GROMACS .gro file of C-alpha atoms in nm:
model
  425
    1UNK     CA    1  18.061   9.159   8.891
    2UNK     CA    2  17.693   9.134   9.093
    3UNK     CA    3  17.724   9.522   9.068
    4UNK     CA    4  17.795   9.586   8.653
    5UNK     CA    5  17.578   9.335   8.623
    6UNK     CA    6  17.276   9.490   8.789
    7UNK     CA    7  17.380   9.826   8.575
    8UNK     CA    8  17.374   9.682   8.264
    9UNK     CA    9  17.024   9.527   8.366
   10UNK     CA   10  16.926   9.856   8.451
   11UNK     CA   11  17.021  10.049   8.116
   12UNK     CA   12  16.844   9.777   7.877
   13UNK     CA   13  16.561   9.792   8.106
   14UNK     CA   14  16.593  10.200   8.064
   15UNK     CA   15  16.664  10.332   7.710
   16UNK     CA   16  16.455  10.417   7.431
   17UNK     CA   17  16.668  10.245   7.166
   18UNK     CA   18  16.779  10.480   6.980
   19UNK     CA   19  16.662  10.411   6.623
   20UNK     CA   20  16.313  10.296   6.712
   21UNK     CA   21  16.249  10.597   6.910
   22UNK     CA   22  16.300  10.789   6.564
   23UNK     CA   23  16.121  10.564   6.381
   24UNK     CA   24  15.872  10.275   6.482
   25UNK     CA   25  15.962   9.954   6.360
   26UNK     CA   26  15.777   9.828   6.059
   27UNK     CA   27  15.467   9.624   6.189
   28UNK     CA   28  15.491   9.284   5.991
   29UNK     CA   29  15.862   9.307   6.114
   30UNK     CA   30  15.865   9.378   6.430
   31UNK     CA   31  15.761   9.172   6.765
   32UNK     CA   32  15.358   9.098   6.810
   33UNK     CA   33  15.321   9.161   7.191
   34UNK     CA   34  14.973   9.132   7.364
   35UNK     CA   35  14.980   9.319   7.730
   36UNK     CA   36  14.758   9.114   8.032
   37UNK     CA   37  14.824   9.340   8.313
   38UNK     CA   38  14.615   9.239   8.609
   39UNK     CA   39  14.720   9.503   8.830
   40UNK     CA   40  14.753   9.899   8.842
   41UNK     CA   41  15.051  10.102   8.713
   42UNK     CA   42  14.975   9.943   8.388
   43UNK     CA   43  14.943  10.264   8.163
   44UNK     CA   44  14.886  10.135   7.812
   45UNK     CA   45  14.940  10.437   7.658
   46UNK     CA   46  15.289  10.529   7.810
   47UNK     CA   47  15.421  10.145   7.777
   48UNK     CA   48  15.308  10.170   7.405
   49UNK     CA   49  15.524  10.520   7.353
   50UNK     CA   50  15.812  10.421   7.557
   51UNK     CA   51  15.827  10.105   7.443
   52UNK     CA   52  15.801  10.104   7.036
   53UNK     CA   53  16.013   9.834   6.951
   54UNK     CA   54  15.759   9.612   6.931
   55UNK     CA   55  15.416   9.611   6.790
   56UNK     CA   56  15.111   9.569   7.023
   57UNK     CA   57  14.809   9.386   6.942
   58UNK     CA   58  14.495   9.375   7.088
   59UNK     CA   59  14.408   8.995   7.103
   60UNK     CA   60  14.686   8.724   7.258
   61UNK     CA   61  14.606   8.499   6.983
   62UNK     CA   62  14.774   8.726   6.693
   63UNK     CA   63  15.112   8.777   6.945
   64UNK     CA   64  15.458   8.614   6.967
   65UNK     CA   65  15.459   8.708   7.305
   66UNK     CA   66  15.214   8.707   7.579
   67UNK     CA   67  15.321   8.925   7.877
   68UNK     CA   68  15.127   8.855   8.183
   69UNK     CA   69  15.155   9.051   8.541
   70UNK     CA   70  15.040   9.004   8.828
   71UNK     CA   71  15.122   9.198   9.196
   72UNK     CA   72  15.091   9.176   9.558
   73UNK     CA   73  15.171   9.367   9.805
   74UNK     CA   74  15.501   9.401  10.040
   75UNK     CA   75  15.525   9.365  10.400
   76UNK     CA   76  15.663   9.741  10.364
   77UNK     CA   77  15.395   9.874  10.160
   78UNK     CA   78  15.537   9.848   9.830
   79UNK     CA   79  15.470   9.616   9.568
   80UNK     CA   80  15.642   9.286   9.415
   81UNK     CA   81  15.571   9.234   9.006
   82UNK     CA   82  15.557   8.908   8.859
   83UNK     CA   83  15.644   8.971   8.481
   84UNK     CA   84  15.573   8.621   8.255
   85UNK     CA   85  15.709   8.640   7.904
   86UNK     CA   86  15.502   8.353   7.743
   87UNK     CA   87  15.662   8.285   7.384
   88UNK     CA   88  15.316   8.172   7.156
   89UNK     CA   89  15.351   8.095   6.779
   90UNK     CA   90  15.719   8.119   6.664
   91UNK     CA   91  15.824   8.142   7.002
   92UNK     CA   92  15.580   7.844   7.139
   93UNK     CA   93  15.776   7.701   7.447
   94UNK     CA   94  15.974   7.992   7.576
   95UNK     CA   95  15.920   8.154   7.920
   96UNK     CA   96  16.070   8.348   8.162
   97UNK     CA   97  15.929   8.578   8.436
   98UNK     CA   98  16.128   8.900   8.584
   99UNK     CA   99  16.059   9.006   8.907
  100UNK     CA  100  16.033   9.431   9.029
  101UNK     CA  101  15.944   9.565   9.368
  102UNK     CA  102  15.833   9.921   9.385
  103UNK     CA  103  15.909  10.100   9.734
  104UNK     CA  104  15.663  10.201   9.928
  105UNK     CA  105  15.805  10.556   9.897
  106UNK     CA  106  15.781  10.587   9.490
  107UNK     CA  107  15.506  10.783   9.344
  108UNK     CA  108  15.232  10.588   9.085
  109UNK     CA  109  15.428  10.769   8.820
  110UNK     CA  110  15.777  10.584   8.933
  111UNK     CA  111  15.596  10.245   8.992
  112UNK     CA  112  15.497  10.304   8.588
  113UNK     CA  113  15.840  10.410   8.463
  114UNK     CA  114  16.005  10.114   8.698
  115UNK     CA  115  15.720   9.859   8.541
  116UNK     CA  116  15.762  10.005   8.187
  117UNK     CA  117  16.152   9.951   8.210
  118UNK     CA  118  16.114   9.591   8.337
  119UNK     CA  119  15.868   9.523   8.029
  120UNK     CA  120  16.131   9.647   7.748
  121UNK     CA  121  16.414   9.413   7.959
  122UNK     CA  122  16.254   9.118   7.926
  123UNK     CA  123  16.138   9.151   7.524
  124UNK     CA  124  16.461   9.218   7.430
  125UNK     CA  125  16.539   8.851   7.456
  126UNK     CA  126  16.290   8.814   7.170
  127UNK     CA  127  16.282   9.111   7.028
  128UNK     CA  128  16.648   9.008   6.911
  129UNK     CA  129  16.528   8.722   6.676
  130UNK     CA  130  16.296   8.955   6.471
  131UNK     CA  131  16.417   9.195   6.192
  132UNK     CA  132  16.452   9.457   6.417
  133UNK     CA  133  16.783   9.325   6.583
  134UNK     CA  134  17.017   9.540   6.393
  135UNK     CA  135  16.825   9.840   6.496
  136UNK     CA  136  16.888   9.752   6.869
  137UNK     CA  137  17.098   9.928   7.039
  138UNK     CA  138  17.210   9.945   7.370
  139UNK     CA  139  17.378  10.171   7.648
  140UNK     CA  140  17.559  10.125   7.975
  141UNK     CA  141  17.577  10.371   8.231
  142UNK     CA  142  17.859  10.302   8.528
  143UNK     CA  143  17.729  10.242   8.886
  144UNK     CA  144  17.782  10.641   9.077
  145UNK     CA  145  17.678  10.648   9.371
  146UNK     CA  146  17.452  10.337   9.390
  147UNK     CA  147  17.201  10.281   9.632
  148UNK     CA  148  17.253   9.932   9.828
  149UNK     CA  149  16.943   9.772   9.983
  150UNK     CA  150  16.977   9.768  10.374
  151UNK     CA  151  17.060   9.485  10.536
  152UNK     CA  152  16.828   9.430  10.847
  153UNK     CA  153  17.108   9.564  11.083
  154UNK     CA  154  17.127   9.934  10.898
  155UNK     CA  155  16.742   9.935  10.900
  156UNK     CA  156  16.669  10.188  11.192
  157UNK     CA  157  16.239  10.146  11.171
  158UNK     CA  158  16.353   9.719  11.197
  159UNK     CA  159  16.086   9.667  10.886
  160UNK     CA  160  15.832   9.839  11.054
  161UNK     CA  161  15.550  10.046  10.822
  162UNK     CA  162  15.336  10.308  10.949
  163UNK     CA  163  15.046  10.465  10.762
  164UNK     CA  164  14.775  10.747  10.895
  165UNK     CA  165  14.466  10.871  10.668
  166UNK     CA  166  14.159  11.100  10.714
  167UNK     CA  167  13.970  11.178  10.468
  168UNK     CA  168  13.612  11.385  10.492
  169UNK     CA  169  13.325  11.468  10.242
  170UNK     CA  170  13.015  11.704  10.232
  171UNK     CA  171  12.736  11.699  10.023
  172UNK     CA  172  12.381  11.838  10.000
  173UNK     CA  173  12.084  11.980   9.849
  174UNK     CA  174  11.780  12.213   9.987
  175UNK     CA  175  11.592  11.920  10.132
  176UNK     CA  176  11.864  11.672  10.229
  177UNK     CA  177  12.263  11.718  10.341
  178UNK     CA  178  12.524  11.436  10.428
  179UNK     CA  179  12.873  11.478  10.565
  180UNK     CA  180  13.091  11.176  10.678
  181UNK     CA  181  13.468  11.163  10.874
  182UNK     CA  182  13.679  10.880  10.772
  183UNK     CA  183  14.020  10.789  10.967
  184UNK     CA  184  14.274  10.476  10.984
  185UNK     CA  185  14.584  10.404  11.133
  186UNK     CA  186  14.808  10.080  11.057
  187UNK     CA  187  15.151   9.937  11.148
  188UNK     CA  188  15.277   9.613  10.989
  189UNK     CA  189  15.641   9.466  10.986
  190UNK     CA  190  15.697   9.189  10.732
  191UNK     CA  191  15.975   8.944  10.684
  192UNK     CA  192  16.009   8.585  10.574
  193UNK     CA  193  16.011   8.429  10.874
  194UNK     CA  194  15.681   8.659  10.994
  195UNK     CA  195  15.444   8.901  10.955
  196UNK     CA  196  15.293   9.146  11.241
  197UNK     CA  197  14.986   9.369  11.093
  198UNK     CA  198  14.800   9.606  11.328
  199UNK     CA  199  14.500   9.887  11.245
  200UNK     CA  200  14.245  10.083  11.343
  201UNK     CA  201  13.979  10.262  11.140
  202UNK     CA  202  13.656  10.459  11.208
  203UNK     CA  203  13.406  10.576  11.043
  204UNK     CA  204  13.082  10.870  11.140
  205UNK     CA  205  12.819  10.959  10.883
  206UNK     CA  206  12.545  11.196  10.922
  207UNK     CA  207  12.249  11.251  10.705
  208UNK     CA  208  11.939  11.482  10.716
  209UNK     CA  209  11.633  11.502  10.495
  210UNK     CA  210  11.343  11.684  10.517
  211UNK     CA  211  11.039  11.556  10.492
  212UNK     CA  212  10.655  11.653  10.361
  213UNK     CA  213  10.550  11.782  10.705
  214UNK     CA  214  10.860  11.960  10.688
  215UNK     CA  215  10.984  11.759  10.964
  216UNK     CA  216  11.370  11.654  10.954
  217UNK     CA  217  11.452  11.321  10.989
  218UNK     CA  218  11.860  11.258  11.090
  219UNK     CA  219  12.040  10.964  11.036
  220UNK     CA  220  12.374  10.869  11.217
  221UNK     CA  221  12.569  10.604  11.175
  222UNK     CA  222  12.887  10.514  11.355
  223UNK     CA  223  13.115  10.196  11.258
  224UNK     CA  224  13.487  10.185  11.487
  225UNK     CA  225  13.710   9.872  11.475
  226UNK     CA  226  14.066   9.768  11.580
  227UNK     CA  227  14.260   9.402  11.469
  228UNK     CA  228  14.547   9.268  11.502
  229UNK     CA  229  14.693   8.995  11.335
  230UNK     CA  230  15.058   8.775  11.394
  231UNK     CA  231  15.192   8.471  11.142
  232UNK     CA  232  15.438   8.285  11.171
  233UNK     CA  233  15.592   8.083  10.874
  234UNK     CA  234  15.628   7.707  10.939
  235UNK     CA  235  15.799   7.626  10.590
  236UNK     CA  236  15.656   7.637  10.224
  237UNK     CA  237  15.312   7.577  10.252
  238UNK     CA  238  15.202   7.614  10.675
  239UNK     CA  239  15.151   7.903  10.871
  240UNK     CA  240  15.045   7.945  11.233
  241UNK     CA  241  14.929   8.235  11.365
  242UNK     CA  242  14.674   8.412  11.635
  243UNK     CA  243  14.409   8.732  11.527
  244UNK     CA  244  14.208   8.937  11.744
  245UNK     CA  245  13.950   9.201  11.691
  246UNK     CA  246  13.767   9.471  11.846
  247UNK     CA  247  13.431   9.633  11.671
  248UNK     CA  248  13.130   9.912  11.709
  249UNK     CA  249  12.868   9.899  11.458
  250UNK     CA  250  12.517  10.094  11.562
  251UNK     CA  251  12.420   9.903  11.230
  252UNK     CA  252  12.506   9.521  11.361
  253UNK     CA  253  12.377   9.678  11.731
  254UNK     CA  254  12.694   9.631  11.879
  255UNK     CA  255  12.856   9.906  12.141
  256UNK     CA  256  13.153   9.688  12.173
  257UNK     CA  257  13.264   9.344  12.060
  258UNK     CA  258  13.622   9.198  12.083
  259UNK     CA  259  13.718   8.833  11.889
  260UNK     CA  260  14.047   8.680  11.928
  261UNK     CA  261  14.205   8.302  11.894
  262UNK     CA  262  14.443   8.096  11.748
  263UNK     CA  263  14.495   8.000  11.330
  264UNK     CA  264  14.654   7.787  11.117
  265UNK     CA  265  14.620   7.787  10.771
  266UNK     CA  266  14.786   7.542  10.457
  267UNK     CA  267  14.836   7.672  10.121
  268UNK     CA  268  14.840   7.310   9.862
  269UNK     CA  269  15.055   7.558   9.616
  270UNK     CA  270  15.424   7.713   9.768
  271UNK     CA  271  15.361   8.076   9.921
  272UNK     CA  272  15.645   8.170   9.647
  273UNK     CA  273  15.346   8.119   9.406
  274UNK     CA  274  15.065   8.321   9.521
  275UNK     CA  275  15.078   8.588   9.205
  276UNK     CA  276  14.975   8.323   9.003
  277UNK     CA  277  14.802   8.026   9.212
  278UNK     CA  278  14.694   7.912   9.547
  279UNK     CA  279  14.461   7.680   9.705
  280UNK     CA  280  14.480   7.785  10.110
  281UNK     CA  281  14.254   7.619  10.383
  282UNK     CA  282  14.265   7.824  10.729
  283UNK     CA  283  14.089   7.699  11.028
  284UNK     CA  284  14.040   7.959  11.302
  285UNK     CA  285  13.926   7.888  11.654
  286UNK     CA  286  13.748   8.210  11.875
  287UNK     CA  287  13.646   8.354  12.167
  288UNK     CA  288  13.382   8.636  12.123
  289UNK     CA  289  13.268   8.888  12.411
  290UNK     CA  290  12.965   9.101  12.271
  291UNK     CA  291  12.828   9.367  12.448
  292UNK     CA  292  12.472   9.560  12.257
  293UNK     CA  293  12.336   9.877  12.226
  294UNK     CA  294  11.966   9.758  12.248
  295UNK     CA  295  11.785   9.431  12.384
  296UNK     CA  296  11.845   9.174  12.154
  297UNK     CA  297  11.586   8.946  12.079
  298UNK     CA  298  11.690   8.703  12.306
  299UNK     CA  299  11.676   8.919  12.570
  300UNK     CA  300  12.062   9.023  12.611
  301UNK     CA  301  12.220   9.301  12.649
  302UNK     CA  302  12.590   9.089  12.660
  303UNK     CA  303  12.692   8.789  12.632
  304UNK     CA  304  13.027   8.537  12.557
  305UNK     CA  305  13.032   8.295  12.312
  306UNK     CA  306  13.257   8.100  12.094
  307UNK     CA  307  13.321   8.002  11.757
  308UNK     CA  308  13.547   7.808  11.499
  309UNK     CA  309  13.600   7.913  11.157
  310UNK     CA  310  13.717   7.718  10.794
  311UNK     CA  311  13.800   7.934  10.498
  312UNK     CA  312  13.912   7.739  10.194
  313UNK     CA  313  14.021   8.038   9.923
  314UNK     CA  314  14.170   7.958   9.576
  315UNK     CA  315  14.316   8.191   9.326
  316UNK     CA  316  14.436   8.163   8.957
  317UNK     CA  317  14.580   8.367   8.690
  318UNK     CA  318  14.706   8.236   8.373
  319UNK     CA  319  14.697   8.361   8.004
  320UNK     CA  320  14.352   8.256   7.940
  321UNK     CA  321  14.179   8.518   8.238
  322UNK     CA  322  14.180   8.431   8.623
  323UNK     CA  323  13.955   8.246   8.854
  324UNK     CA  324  13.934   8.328   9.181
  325UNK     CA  325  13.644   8.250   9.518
  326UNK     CA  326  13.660   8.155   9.843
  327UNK     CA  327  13.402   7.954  10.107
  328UNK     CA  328  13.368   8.037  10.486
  329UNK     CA  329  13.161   7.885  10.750
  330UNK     CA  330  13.136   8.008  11.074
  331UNK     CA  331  12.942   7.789  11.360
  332UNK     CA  332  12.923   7.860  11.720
  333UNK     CA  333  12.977   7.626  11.993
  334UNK     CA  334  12.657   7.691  12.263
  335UNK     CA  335  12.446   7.598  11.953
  336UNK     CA  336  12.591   7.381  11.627
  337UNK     CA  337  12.278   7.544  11.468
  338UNK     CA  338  12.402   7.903  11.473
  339UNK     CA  339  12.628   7.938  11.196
  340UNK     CA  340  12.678   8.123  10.866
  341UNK     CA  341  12.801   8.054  10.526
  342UNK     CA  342  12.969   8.294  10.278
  343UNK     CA  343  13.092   8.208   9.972
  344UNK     CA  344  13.228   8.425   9.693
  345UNK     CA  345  13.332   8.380   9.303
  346UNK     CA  346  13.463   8.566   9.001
  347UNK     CA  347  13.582   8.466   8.697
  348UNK     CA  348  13.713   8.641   8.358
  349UNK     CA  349  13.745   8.387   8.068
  350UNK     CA  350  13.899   8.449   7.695
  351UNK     CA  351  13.693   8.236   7.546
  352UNK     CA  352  13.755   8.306   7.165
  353UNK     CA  353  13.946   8.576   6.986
  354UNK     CA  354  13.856   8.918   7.162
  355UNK     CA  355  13.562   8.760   7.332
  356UNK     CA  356  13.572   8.771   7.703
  357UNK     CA  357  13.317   8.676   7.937
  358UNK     CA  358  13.329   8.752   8.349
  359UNK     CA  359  13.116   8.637   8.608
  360UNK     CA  360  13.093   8.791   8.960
  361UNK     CA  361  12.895   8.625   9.256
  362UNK     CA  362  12.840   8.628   9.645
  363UNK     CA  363  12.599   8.475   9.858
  364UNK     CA  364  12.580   8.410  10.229
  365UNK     CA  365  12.345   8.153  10.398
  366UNK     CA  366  12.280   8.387  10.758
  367UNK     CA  367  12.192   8.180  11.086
  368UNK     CA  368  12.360   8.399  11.313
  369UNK     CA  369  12.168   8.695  11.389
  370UNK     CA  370  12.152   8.648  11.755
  371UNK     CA  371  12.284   9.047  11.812
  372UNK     CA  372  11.905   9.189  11.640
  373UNK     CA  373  11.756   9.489  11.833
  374UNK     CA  374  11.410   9.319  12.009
  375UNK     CA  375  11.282   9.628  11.915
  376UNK     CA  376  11.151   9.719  11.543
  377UNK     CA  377  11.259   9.924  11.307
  378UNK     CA  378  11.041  10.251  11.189
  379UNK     CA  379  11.008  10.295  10.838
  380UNK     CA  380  11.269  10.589  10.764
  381UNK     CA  381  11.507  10.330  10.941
  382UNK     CA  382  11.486  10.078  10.691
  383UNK     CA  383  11.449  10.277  10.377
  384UNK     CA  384  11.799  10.451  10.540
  385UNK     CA  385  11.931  10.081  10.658
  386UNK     CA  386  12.001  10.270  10.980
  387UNK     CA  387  12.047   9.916  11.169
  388UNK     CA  388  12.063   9.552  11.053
  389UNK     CA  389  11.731   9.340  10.893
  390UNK     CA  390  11.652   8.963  10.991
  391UNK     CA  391  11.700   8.763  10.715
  392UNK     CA  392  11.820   8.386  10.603
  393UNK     CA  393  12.026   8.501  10.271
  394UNK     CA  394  12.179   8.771  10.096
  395UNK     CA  395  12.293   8.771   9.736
  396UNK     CA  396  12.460   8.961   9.453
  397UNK     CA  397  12.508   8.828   9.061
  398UNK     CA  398  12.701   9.017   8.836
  399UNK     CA  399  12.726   8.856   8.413
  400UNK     CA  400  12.908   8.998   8.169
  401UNK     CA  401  13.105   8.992   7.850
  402UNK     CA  402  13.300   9.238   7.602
  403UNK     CA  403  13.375   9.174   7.226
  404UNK     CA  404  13.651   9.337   7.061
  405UNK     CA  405  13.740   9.295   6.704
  406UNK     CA  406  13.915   9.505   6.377
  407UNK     CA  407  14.261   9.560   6.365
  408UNK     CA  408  14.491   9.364   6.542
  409UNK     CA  409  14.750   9.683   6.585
  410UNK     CA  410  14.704   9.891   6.894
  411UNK     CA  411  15.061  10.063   6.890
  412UNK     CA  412  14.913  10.455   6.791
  413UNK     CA  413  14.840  10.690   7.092
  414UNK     CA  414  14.666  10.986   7.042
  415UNK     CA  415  14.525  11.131   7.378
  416UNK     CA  416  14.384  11.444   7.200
  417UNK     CA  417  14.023  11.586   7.336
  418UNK     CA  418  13.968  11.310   7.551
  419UNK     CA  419  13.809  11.566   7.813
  420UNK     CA  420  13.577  11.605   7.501
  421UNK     CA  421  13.313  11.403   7.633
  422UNK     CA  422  13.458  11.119   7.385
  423UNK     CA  423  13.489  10.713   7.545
  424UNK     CA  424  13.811  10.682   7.759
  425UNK     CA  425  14.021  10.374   7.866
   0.00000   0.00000   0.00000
């Protein structure tokens, strides 16, 4: 029974009914469907072709059904859809929410299909009330040679991920040249009961310019660092965990530093939730062994020191737009009076009929600068931000706001000469 039913799931999700694909479905009888895809995969264009059953309009306030998804990722590098079907107008008071998990294996294009699929599945529940229901047709395909998920037995890697990049670019001109080498390696393994993340990345950039007196002036910059990071779950809404790092940064004047400690965070909202809300506080306790490049101003060239952390991070997306910051403060022990602040906020608000405003901003209160070079920096260093600045603050505002408005329809796709220099979404 499980089985037919998860192949009759998967041929409503999959066909192009039959008569609509011939012939789009009149628009003042068909379903009004506005799309709020927070995520990628989310091709307008091909979810609009595939799925024509349905017309789809460009502000939530003139739809019968508000589809809204959000996405995280999977301990195995895939990622788990959160599909809400929010009835509005004649359907006021209706919801339901479908779940799909791409594989880490699947190509963007299958992510789209598999996303596109789950869409038509779950407005076919409304879609059947509208005046297109006799035009509805659908198709089951038997089960042949179906693939069953493993269970954690028949999983020869145990739920273990693995993931190696380099990447490289060149660039230049007849009085400057840059070239950079970028590599990472990660391992995770991901389950409900824990989660085991481990990576390494470096980075090694190299610029010239020549200047009036036809001198060259070369900048290098080097930035290497190594974490890893071990939860446990300890029931809905408490985790416990430990974290260390290891870091080299000629900016921040550190040859090596290494970080590591206990963690334990609580999230107000279920874990289960976390596509659409959470509220987490995480307090995180450290031991810190830094050892510099230069003299710092205090006369060091190493030192040990430790620190406790508090992040408090809150996240939420609903119809109306999302809202999401987060504050950290960071104060070490040998002196309360060493400490740092960061805090971070964004926001995207529907606040009328195709008027939506967003909001981006981050600023850190810096008391910790203890790692400075004693010695200055020359002019070509700071214009290049070879090495780190003193300072007490660092900011960054970004306002905003877009206002669409015409015709409510946005169910025509016509892709032609858009390499024409024409405007693109």
């Amino acid at each position: 029974m499980g089985s037919r039913f998860v192949a009759l799931a998967a041929a409503l999700a999959a066909w192009p009914l039959a008569a609509a694909a011939q012939e789009p479905a009149p628009a003042e009888e068909a379903l009004s469907v506005f799309l709020d895809c927070q995520t990628r995969h989310c091709d307008f264009d091909h979810i609009r072709r595939e799925v024509d059953f349905v017309n789809w309009v460009r502000d939530r306030e003139d739809a019968g059904v508000h589809v809204l998804i959000t996405a995280e990722a999977t301990g195995g590098g895939g990622r788990a859809f959160s599909l809400a079907f929010l009835g509005r107008r004649g359907f006021a008071g209706r919801a339901d929410t479908i779940a799909y998990t791409s594989r880490n294996t699947d190509t963007d294009a299958e992510v789209r299909d598999g996303l596109t699929r789950t869409i038509a599945l779950g407005l076919v529940r409304y879609a059947a009330q509208t005046a297109v229901a006799p035009r509805l047709h659908v198709a089951y395909a038997p089960l042949t040679g179906a693939v069953v998920q493993a269970a954690p037995a028949d999983d020869p890697w145990n739920f273990w991920t693995f993931r190696v990049g380099l990447n490289g670019s060149v660039e230049g001109e007849a009085q400057q040249d840059e070239w950079s080498v970028r590599g990472s390696v990660s391992a995770s393994r991901t389950t409900e009961a824990s989660k085991i993340q481990v990576g390494a990345s470096g980075r090694y950039n190299r610029e010239a310019f020549v200047l009036e007196d036809s001198s060259t002036f070369v900048n290098i910059s080097e930035r290497y660092s190594a974490d890893v990071l071990a939860v446990w779950s300890m029931g809905p809404h408490w985790s416990v965990g430990v974290a260390a790092d290891a870091n080299r940064s000629t900016f921040s004047n550190q040859d090596l530093s290494v970080s590591g400690g206990p963690a334990i965070e609580y999230n107000i909202f279920p874990y289960a939730q976390s596509t659409r809300q959470q509220l987490s506080i995480l307090y995180r306790v450290e031991g810190s062994a830094f050892d510099y490049q230069e003299t710092t101003v205090a006369g060091r060239l190493s030192e040990l020191r430790a620190r406790h952390r508090l992040t408090v991070s809150a996240a939420v997306r609903q119809h109306w737009g999302q809202v999401h910051g987060s504050v950290q403060g960071t104060q070490y022990f040998h002196d309360l009076g060493v400490h740092r602040i960061d805090t971070f906020g964004g926001v995207e608000l529907r606040l009328f009929r195709g008027f939506t405003f967003n909001a981006f901003v981050e600023f850190s209160r810096i008391k910790d600068q203890f790692s400075l070079p004693a010695a200055g920096l020359t002019e070509e260093e700071i214009l290049v931000q070879r090495r780190e600045r003193e300072t007490d603050f660092r900011f960054d505002l970004n306002l905003g706001f877009s206002f669409r408005f015409g015709s409510k329809y946005a169910n025509v796709v016509n892709p032609r000469m858009n390499s024409a220099g024409g405007v693109f979404f």
